[in-house]
Amino acid sequence: MDKNLKISAFKDISAFLLTTLQSQTSINLDIKYVKNADEAHQDLKQNLAHIILMSYDDTLSIALEEQYSDILAILPIHGGMLDLCGEINLQTRKNRIGIDTDSGYARALRLFLRHRYSPEDYGKLLFIKAGATNIRYEALRDNSLDVTLLNPPFSYQLNIHRDPEFQTFLGDYQGVVANTNKTFWYDYEYHQLLQSFMTDYYAMIKRIQNNYQESIESLANYYGISKPIATNIYNRLWQNNGLSTTYEFLDSHLRRTEAIFAQDTGIIIPSERHWLEQFHGH
C-alpha cells in the first residue's frame, strides 16, 4: 500500500497547517481545497477523501440529520477561532449576511443574531449562501456581503472589522475536526496510516507552538502578509478557541456545539457519540 492520504479541507488556517505538514511527514498528502461544505460532505460520503476537515456541527449534521453512520471524527483541529467580520446596519440596509450552508458555523451565527435583534429586525436579515471562507472573505472585501464569519488568516487582514461580542457569545466551541469513514478507520493498513498522520500532525503543532519567530515568518511568507498581521494571527492560534494541541476532544467544547445544533434542529444528542473516536496517541 502506498503512503498516500487524500485530504479535503477549507482554504483557511487549515491550508497553512496542511502545507507545513507536507514537508514534515513521510506520508504523501494529496490535498484538495473545497469550494463549500456541500463538496466536503460529498467527498466524505463518496469515499473521495480519507480525511475531511469540516466543522463539528457539520459532523453532527451528517451523523444525526442525514443519519450517515459511517462518519467518524478522529481529531480536533481548532475551536473555530471565529469572528463576525463586517458591519450590520439595518438603517442603511447593510443586512447581507454571508454563510456557507445552513449547517456548520451558520447555526451559531443565527443564534447570536437572534439574541442581538428583535424578531422583527431579525426578519430583515438576508442570509446569502456565498461559499467557503476564502470566497466569503473576497465577497466582504468587494462589498457584495456586509458581514460574515471569518477566521485566521482572513479575520486579521487589513481593514477587516471584527465584532468582539461574537467571540464572547461563542465561548467554548468545537470548530473544525478531522473526519474519516469508519470503513477506513477499521481497515488495518489505513488505520496505521491515519494514526501516523495524527502523530505527525500534532508533532507539527508543537513545533509551531514552540518556535515563535520562525512560525510568524512562515505565516507571513505563506500568506504574503506583514509581520504584525502574522504576529496577530499567531497569537490568536493559542487562545481558548484556537488550535487543538492534543488528540483529546474537550467535552465542554463538544457540548457547546452540540447544544447549538440541538437548539437549531430540535434533534436530541445521543449520550453515546457513535460519530466520534477518542484517540490517545501511540
mmCIF file of C-alpha atoms in Angstrom:
data_model
loop_
_atom_site.group_PDB
_atom_site.id
_atom_site.type_symbol
_atom_site.label_atom_id
_atom_site.label_comp_id
_atom_site.label_asym_id
_atom_site.label_seq_id
_atom_site.Cartn_x
_atom_site.Cartn_y
_atom_site.Cartn_z
ATOM 1 C CA MET A 1 0.000 0.000 0.000
ATOM 2 C CA ASP A 2 1.407 3.376 -0.946
ATOM 3 C CA LYS A 3 1.656 6.019 1.772
ATOM 4 C CA ASN A 4 -0.963 8.275 0.258
ATOM 5 C CA LEU A 5 -3.750 10.123 2.040
ATOM 6 C CA LYS A 6 -6.363 12.185 0.218
ATOM 7 C CA ILE A 7 -7.481 15.186 2.246
ATOM 8 C CA SER A 8 -10.345 17.611 1.625
ATOM 9 C CA ALA A 9 -10.208 20.888 3.544
ATOM 10 C CA PHE A 10 -11.178 24.554 3.517
ATOM 11 C CA LYS A 11 -8.667 27.180 2.479
ATOM 12 C CA ASP A 12 -8.378 28.880 5.872
ATOM 13 C CA ILE A 13 -5.704 28.288 8.518
ATOM 14 C CA SER A 14 -6.043 24.573 7.665
ATOM 15 C CA ALA A 15 -4.223 25.265 4.382
ATOM 16 C CA PHE A 16 -1.182 26.619 6.209
ATOM 17 C CA LEU A 17 -1.178 23.668 8.625
ATOM 18 C CA LEU A 18 -1.508 21.011 5.934
ATOM 19 C CA THR A 19 1.118 22.630 3.691
ATOM 20 C CA THR A 20 3.516 22.838 6.648
ATOM 21 C CA LEU A 21 2.852 19.192 7.492
ATOM 22 C CA GLN A 22 3.594 18.092 3.910
ATOM 23 C CA SER A 23 7.275 18.881 4.413
ATOM 24 C CA GLN A 24 7.422 17.181 7.832
ATOM 25 C CA THR A 25 5.807 13.805 7.190
ATOM 26 C CA SER A 26 6.727 10.770 5.104
ATOM 27 C CA ILE A 27 3.059 10.365 4.159
ATOM 28 C CA ASN A 28 2.105 11.718 0.737
ATOM 29 C CA LEU A 29 -0.698 14.205 1.408
ATOM 30 C CA ASP A 30 -2.932 14.774 -1.605
ATOM 31 C CA ILE A 31 -4.733 17.972 -0.529
ATOM 32 C CA LYS A 32 -7.818 19.383 -2.200
ATOM 33 C CA TYR A 33 -9.491 22.632 -1.149
ATOM 34 C CA VAL A 34 -13.273 22.560 -1.367
ATOM 35 C CA LYS A 35 -15.443 25.445 -2.576
ATOM 36 C CA ASN A 36 -18.145 24.840 0.067
ATOM 37 C CA ALA A 37 -19.294 22.444 2.785
ATOM 38 C CA ASP A 38 -21.542 20.525 0.373
ATOM 39 C CA GLU A 39 -18.448 19.480 -1.562
ATOM 40 C CA ALA A 40 -16.744 18.363 1.666
ATOM 41 C CA HIS A 41 -19.815 16.294 2.605
ATOM 42 C CA GLN A 42 -19.840 14.712 -0.847
ATOM 43 C CA ASP A 43 -16.136 13.816 -0.621
ATOM 44 C CA LEU A 44 -16.829 12.033 2.661
ATOM 45 C CA LYS A 45 -19.881 10.095 1.539
ATOM 46 C CA GLN A 46 -18.405 9.054 -1.792
ATOM 47 C CA ASN A 47 -15.090 7.973 -0.231
ATOM 48 C CA LEU A 48 -13.260 10.542 -2.364
ATOM 49 C CA ALA A 49 -11.019 11.513 0.582
ATOM 50 C CA HIS A 50 -9.573 9.669 3.565
ATOM 51 C CA ILE A 51 -9.605 12.752 5.799
ATOM 52 C CA ILE A 52 -12.169 15.549 5.563
ATOM 53 C CA LEU A 53 -11.752 18.706 7.623
ATOM 54 C CA MET A 54 -15.077 20.346 8.433
ATOM 55 C CA SER A 55 -16.879 21.917 11.369
ATOM 56 C CA TYR A 56 -18.062 19.637 14.160
ATOM 57 C CA ASP A 57 -21.564 20.980 13.517
ATOM 58 C CA ASP A 58 -21.316 19.523 10.006
ATOM 59 C CA THR A 59 -20.198 16.202 11.506
ATOM 60 C CA LEU A 60 -23.348 16.261 13.654
ATOM 61 C CA SER A 61 -25.469 17.158 10.611
ATOM 62 C CA ILE A 62 -24.181 14.182 8.655
ATOM 63 C CA ALA A 63 -24.390 11.736 11.566
ATOM 64 C CA LEU A 64 -27.718 12.826 13.080
ATOM 65 C CA GLU A 65 -29.720 14.766 10.467
ATOM 66 C CA GLU A 66 -28.690 12.677 7.476
ATOM 67 C CA GLN A 67 -28.158 9.536 9.603
ATOM 68 C CA TYR A 68 -24.988 8.630 7.733
ATOM 69 C CA SER A 69 -23.498 6.125 10.156
ATOM 70 C CA ASP A 70 -20.044 5.741 8.595
ATOM 71 C CA ILE A 71 -18.674 9.157 9.625
ATOM 72 C CA LEU A 72 -16.051 9.274 12.377
ATOM 73 C CA ALA A 73 -14.454 12.396 13.831
ATOM 74 C CA ILE A 74 -10.930 11.351 14.782
ATOM 75 C CA LEU A 75 -9.146 14.509 15.913
ATOM 76 C CA PRO A 76 -9.917 18.096 16.884
ATOM 77 C CA ILE A 77 -8.285 20.778 14.729
ATOM 78 C CA HIS A 78 -9.458 24.035 16.297
ATOM 79 C CA GLY A 79 -12.268 25.721 18.197
ATOM 80 C CA GLY A 80 -13.451 27.819 15.283
ATOM 81 C CA MET A 81 -11.383 30.955 16.000
ATOM 82 C CA LEU A 82 -14.437 32.741 14.650
ATOM 83 C CA ASP A 83 -15.064 36.462 14.413
ATOM 84 C CA LEU A 84 -18.075 38.222 12.990
ATOM 85 C CA CYS A 85 -16.461 40.478 10.391
ATOM 86 C CA GLY A 86 -18.005 43.484 8.683
ATOM 87 C CA GLU A 87 -20.949 45.509 9.933
ATOM 88 C CA ILE A 88 -24.728 45.189 10.007
ATOM 89 C CA ASN A 89 -26.725 48.422 9.854
ATOM 90 C CA LEU A 90 -30.424 47.936 9.215
ATOM 91 C CA GLN A 91 -30.974 51.704 8.823
ATOM 92 C CA THR A 92 -28.652 51.797 5.808
ATOM 93 C CA ARG A 93 -29.786 48.361 4.579
ATOM 94 C CA LYS A 94 -26.495 46.698 5.368
ATOM 95 C CA ASN A 95 -28.180 43.359 6.018
ATOM 96 C CA ARG A 96 -26.459 40.864 3.676
ATOM 97 C CA ILE A 97 -25.002 38.031 5.738
ATOM 98 C CA GLY A 98 -22.725 35.520 4.046
ATOM 99 C CA ILE A 99 -22.897 31.863 5.084
ATOM 100 C CA ASP A 100 -21.626 28.668 3.503
ATOM 101 C CA THR A 101 -24.554 26.317 4.118
ATOM 102 C CA ASP A 102 -27.425 26.311 6.625
ATOM 103 C CA SER A 103 -25.409 23.972 8.837
ATOM 104 C CA GLY A 104 -21.914 24.474 10.266
ATOM 105 C CA TYR A 105 -20.989 27.842 11.732
ATOM 106 C CA ALA A 106 -24.209 29.365 10.340
ATOM 107 C CA ARG A 107 -26.149 27.804 13.234
ATOM 108 C CA ALA A 108 -24.042 29.652 15.818
ATOM 109 C CA LEU A 109 -24.302 32.868 13.817
ATOM 110 C CA ARG A 110 -28.100 32.666 13.558
ATOM 111 C CA LEU A 111 -28.384 32.016 17.306
ATOM 112 C CA PHE A 112 -26.173 35.027 18.073
ATOM 113 C CA LEU A 113 -28.183 37.312 15.781
ATOM 114 C CA ARG A 114 -31.462 36.125 17.304
ATOM 115 C CA HIS A 115 -30.072 37.158 20.692
ATOM 116 C CA ARG A 116 -28.980 40.541 19.354
ATOM 117 C CA TYR A 117 -32.053 41.553 17.343
ATOM 118 C CA SER A 118 -35.796 41.658 17.888
ATOM 119 C CA PRO A 119 -37.800 39.085 15.882
ATOM 120 C CA GLU A 120 -38.898 41.905 13.552
ATOM 121 C CA ASP A 121 -35.339 43.102 12.899
ATOM 122 C CA TYR A 122 -34.019 39.534 12.624
ATOM 123 C CA GLY A 123 -36.575 39.031 9.860
ATOM 124 C CA LYS A 124 -34.906 41.837 7.893
ATOM 125 C CA LEU A 125 -31.574 39.996 7.740
ATOM 126 C CA LEU A 126 -30.741 38.453 4.383
ATOM 127 C CA PHE A 127 -28.734 35.225 4.556
ATOM 128 C CA ILE A 128 -26.789 34.545 1.365
ATOM 129 C CA LYS A 129 -25.077 31.233 0.604
ATOM 130 C CA ALA A 130 -21.737 32.532 -0.572
ATOM 131 C CA GLY A 131 -19.331 29.566 -0.416
ATOM 132 C CA ALA A 132 -16.270 28.701 1.654
ATOM 133 C CA THR A 133 -14.351 31.053 3.955
ATOM 134 C CA ASN A 134 -11.860 32.383 1.405
ATOM 135 C CA ILE A 135 -14.674 33.084 -1.094
ATOM 136 C CA ARG A 136 -16.782 34.906 1.520
ATOM 137 C CA TYR A 137 -13.750 36.976 2.510
ATOM 138 C CA GLU A 138 -13.410 38.218 -1.076
ATOM 139 C CA ALA A 139 -17.148 38.984 -1.188
ATOM 140 C CA LEU A 140 -16.821 41.018 2.019
ATOM 141 C CA ARG A 141 -13.888 42.948 0.548
ATOM 142 C CA ASP A 142 -15.726 43.772 -2.673
ATOM 143 C CA ASN A 143 -18.883 44.812 -0.749
ATOM 144 C CA SER A 144 -21.173 42.108 -2.099
ATOM 145 C CA LEU A 145 -21.614 41.000 1.542
ATOM 146 C CA ASP A 146 -21.973 43.149 4.666
ATOM 147 C CA VAL A 147 -20.935 40.613 7.314
ATOM 148 C CA THR A 148 -19.750 37.031 7.551
ATOM 149 C CA LEU A 149 -17.957 34.761 9.995
ATOM 150 C CA LEU A 150 -14.237 34.552 9.268
ATOM 151 C CA ASN A 151 -11.265 33.001 10.996
ATOM 152 C CA PRO A 152 -7.494 33.423 10.522
ATOM 153 C CA PRO A 153 -5.925 34.478 8.260
ATOM 154 C CA PHE A 154 -8.933 36.307 6.782
ATOM 155 C CA SER A 155 -10.238 37.833 10.007
ATOM 156 C CA TYR A 156 -6.913 39.631 10.586
ATOM 157 C CA GLN A 157 -6.414 41.222 7.184
ATOM 158 C CA LEU A 158 -6.207 44.999 6.892
ATOM 159 C CA ASN A 159 -9.469 46.964 7.124
ATOM 160 C CA ILE A 160 -11.477 43.977 8.363
ATOM 161 C CA HIS A 161 -13.709 44.998 11.270
ATOM 162 C CA ARG A 162 -14.161 42.276 13.917
ATOM 163 C CA ASP A 163 -17.145 42.325 16.281
ATOM 164 C CA PRO A 164 -15.804 41.289 19.732
ATOM 165 C CA GLU A 165 -19.255 40.264 21.003
ATOM 166 C CA PHE A 166 -19.493 37.136 18.868
ATOM 167 C CA GLN A 167 -16.362 35.521 20.282
ATOM 168 C CA THR A 168 -17.613 36.170 23.828
ATOM 169 C CA PHE A 169 -21.020 34.717 22.920
ATOM 170 C CA LEU A 170 -19.490 31.595 21.409
ATOM 171 C CA GLY A 171 -17.261 30.690 24.364
ATOM 172 C CA ASP A 172 -16.081 27.077 24.410
ATOM 173 C CA TYR A 173 -16.819 25.630 20.987
ATOM 174 C CA GLN A 174 -15.622 22.750 18.835
ATOM 175 C CA GLY A 175 -14.965 24.145 15.378
ATOM 176 C CA VAL A 176 -13.098 22.111 12.774
ATOM 177 C CA VAL A 177 -12.481 18.392 13.246
ATOM 178 C CA ALA A 178 -10.845 15.806 11.012
ATOM 179 C CA ASN A 179 -13.329 13.170 9.880
ATOM 180 C CA THR A 180 -12.847 9.861 8.166
ATOM 181 C CA ASN A 181 -15.076 6.962 7.200
ATOM 182 C CA LYS A 182 -15.311 4.023 9.591
ATOM 183 C CA THR A 183 -14.524 1.896 6.525
ATOM 184 C CA PHE A 184 -11.013 3.403 6.532
ATOM 185 C CA TRP A 185 -10.624 3.557 10.321
ATOM 186 C CA TYR A 186 -11.322 -0.176 10.736
ATOM 187 C CA ASP A 187 -9.139 -1.192 7.791
ATOM 188 C CA TYR A 188 -5.783 -2.207 9.340
ATOM 189 C CA GLU A 189 -3.489 -0.538 6.793
ATOM 190 C CA TYR A 190 -5.470 2.703 6.612
ATOM 191 C CA HIS A 191 -5.776 2.740 10.379
ATOM 192 C CA GLN A 192 -1.977 2.657 10.698
ATOM 193 C CA LEU A 193 -1.669 5.416 8.119
ATOM 194 C CA LEU A 194 -4.299 7.595 9.834
ATOM 195 C CA GLN A 195 -2.600 7.123 13.201
ATOM 196 C CA SER A 196 0.747 8.112 11.688
ATOM 197 C CA PHE A 197 -0.883 11.203 10.193
ATOM 198 C CA MET A 198 -2.302 12.161 13.585
ATOM 199 C CA THR A 199 1.022 11.671 15.339
ATOM 200 C CA ASP A 200 2.887 13.735 12.720
ATOM 201 C CA TYR A 201 0.185 16.401 12.761
ATOM 202 C CA TYR A 202 0.426 17.036 16.496
ATOM 203 C CA ALA A 203 4.221 16.954 16.411
ATOM 204 C CA MET A 204 3.976 19.748 13.820
ATOM 205 C CA ILE A 205 1.541 21.742 16.012
ATOM 206 C CA LYS A 206 4.031 21.524 18.886
ATOM 207 C CA ARG A 207 6.828 22.772 16.597
ATOM 208 C CA ILE A 208 4.708 25.759 15.542
ATOM 209 C CA GLN A 209 3.882 26.477 19.189
ATOM 210 C CA ASN A 210 7.488 26.189 20.370
ATOM 211 C CA ASN A 211 9.091 28.242 17.573
ATOM 212 C CA TYR A 212 7.559 31.690 17.877
ATOM 213 C CA GLN A 213 9.689 33.762 15.461
ATOM 214 C CA GLU A 214 10.118 31.027 12.873
ATOM 215 C CA SER A 215 6.365 30.323 12.833
ATOM 216 C CA ILE A 216 5.475 34.006 12.432
ATOM 217 C CA GLU A 217 7.886 34.243 9.493
ATOM 218 C CA SER A 218 6.319 31.133 7.960
ATOM 219 C CA LEU A 219 2.823 32.610 8.307
ATOM 220 C CA ALA A 220 3.976 35.936 6.800
ATOM 221 C CA ASN A 221 5.618 34.162 3.851
ATOM 222 C CA TYR A 222 2.777 31.707 3.248
ATOM 223 C CA TYR A 223 0.013 34.310 3.192
ATOM 224 C CA GLY A 224 2.069 37.207 1.821
ATOM 225 C CA ILE A 225 1.230 39.372 4.840
ATOM 226 C CA SER A 226 3.156 41.724 7.112
ATOM 227 C CA LYS A 227 4.924 40.562 10.271
ATOM 228 C CA PRO A 228 2.490 42.470 12.557
ATOM 229 C CA ILE A 229 -0.535 40.767 10.950
ATOM 230 C CA ALA A 230 1.242 37.387 11.067
ATOM 231 C CA THR A 231 2.004 38.002 14.766
ATOM 232 C CA ASN A 232 -1.671 38.742 15.495
ATOM 233 C CA ILE A 233 -2.693 35.559 13.691
ATOM 234 C CA TYR A 234 -0.063 33.513 15.532
ATOM 235 C CA ASN A 235 -1.233 34.797 18.921
ATOM 236 C CA ARG A 236 -4.858 34.025 18.022
ATOM 237 C CA LEU A 237 -3.944 30.398 17.319
ATOM 238 C CA TRP A 238 -3.360 29.689 21.015
ATOM 239 C CA GLN A 239 -6.427 31.337 22.546
ATOM 240 C CA ASN A 240 -9.280 29.279 24.017
ATOM 241 C CA ASN A 241 -10.959 28.674 20.658
ATOM 242 C CA GLY A 242 -7.622 28.272 18.904
ATOM 243 C CA LEU A 243 -5.682 25.259 17.646
ATOM 244 C CA SER A 244 -6.086 21.968 19.470
ATOM 245 C CA THR A 245 -2.713 20.927 20.837
ATOM 246 C CA THR A 246 -3.631 17.379 21.926
ATOM 247 C CA TYR A 247 -5.533 14.435 20.494
ATOM 248 C CA GLU A 248 -8.227 14.856 23.134
ATOM 249 C CA PHE A 249 -11.630 16.252 22.257
ATOM 250 C CA LEU A 250 -12.639 18.592 25.080
ATOM 251 C CA ASP A 251 -16.087 17.742 26.391
ATOM 252 C CA SER A 252 -17.020 21.369 27.134
ATOM 253 C CA HIS A 253 -16.243 22.341 23.514
ATOM 254 C CA LEU A 254 -18.182 19.400 22.101
ATOM 255 C CA ARG A 255 -21.178 20.146 24.325
ATOM 256 C CA ARG A 256 -21.380 23.797 23.293
ATOM 257 C CA THR A 257 -21.501 22.920 19.588
ATOM 258 C CA GLU A 258 -23.963 20.106 20.307
ATOM 259 C CA ALA A 259 -26.215 22.484 22.285
ATOM 260 C CA ILE A 260 -26.321 24.962 19.384
ATOM 261 C CA PHE A 261 -27.031 22.113 16.941
ATOM 262 C CA ALA A 262 -29.819 20.707 19.145
ATOM 263 C CA GLN A 263 -31.428 24.116 19.663
ATOM 264 C CA ASP A 264 -31.444 24.779 15.919
ATOM 265 C CA THR A 265 -32.628 21.348 14.758
ATOM 266 C CA GLY A 266 -34.664 20.007 17.683
ATOM 267 C CA ILE A 267 -32.600 16.816 17.484
ATOM 268 C CA ILE A 268 -31.667 15.316 20.854
ATOM 269 C CA ILE A 269 -27.965 14.463 21.074
ATOM 270 C CA PRO A 270 -27.469 10.762 21.967
ATOM 271 C CA SER A 271 -25.494 10.112 25.152
ATOM 272 C CA GLU A 272 -23.006 7.948 23.246
ATOM 273 C CA ARG A 273 -21.160 9.771 20.463
ATOM 274 C CA HIS A 274 -21.006 6.978 17.883
ATOM 275 C CA TRP A 275 -19.632 9.513 15.344
ATOM 276 C CA LEU A 276 -16.510 10.318 17.378
ATOM 277 C CA GLU A 277 -13.324 8.470 18.333
ATOM 278 C CA GLN A 278 -11.269 9.500 21.350
ATOM 279 C CA PHE A 279 -7.750 8.690 20.184
ATOM 280 C CA HIS A 280 -4.975 8.838 22.776
ATOM 281 C CA GLY A 281 -1.875 8.733 20.597
ATOM 282 C CA HIS A 282 0.603 5.909 20.332
#
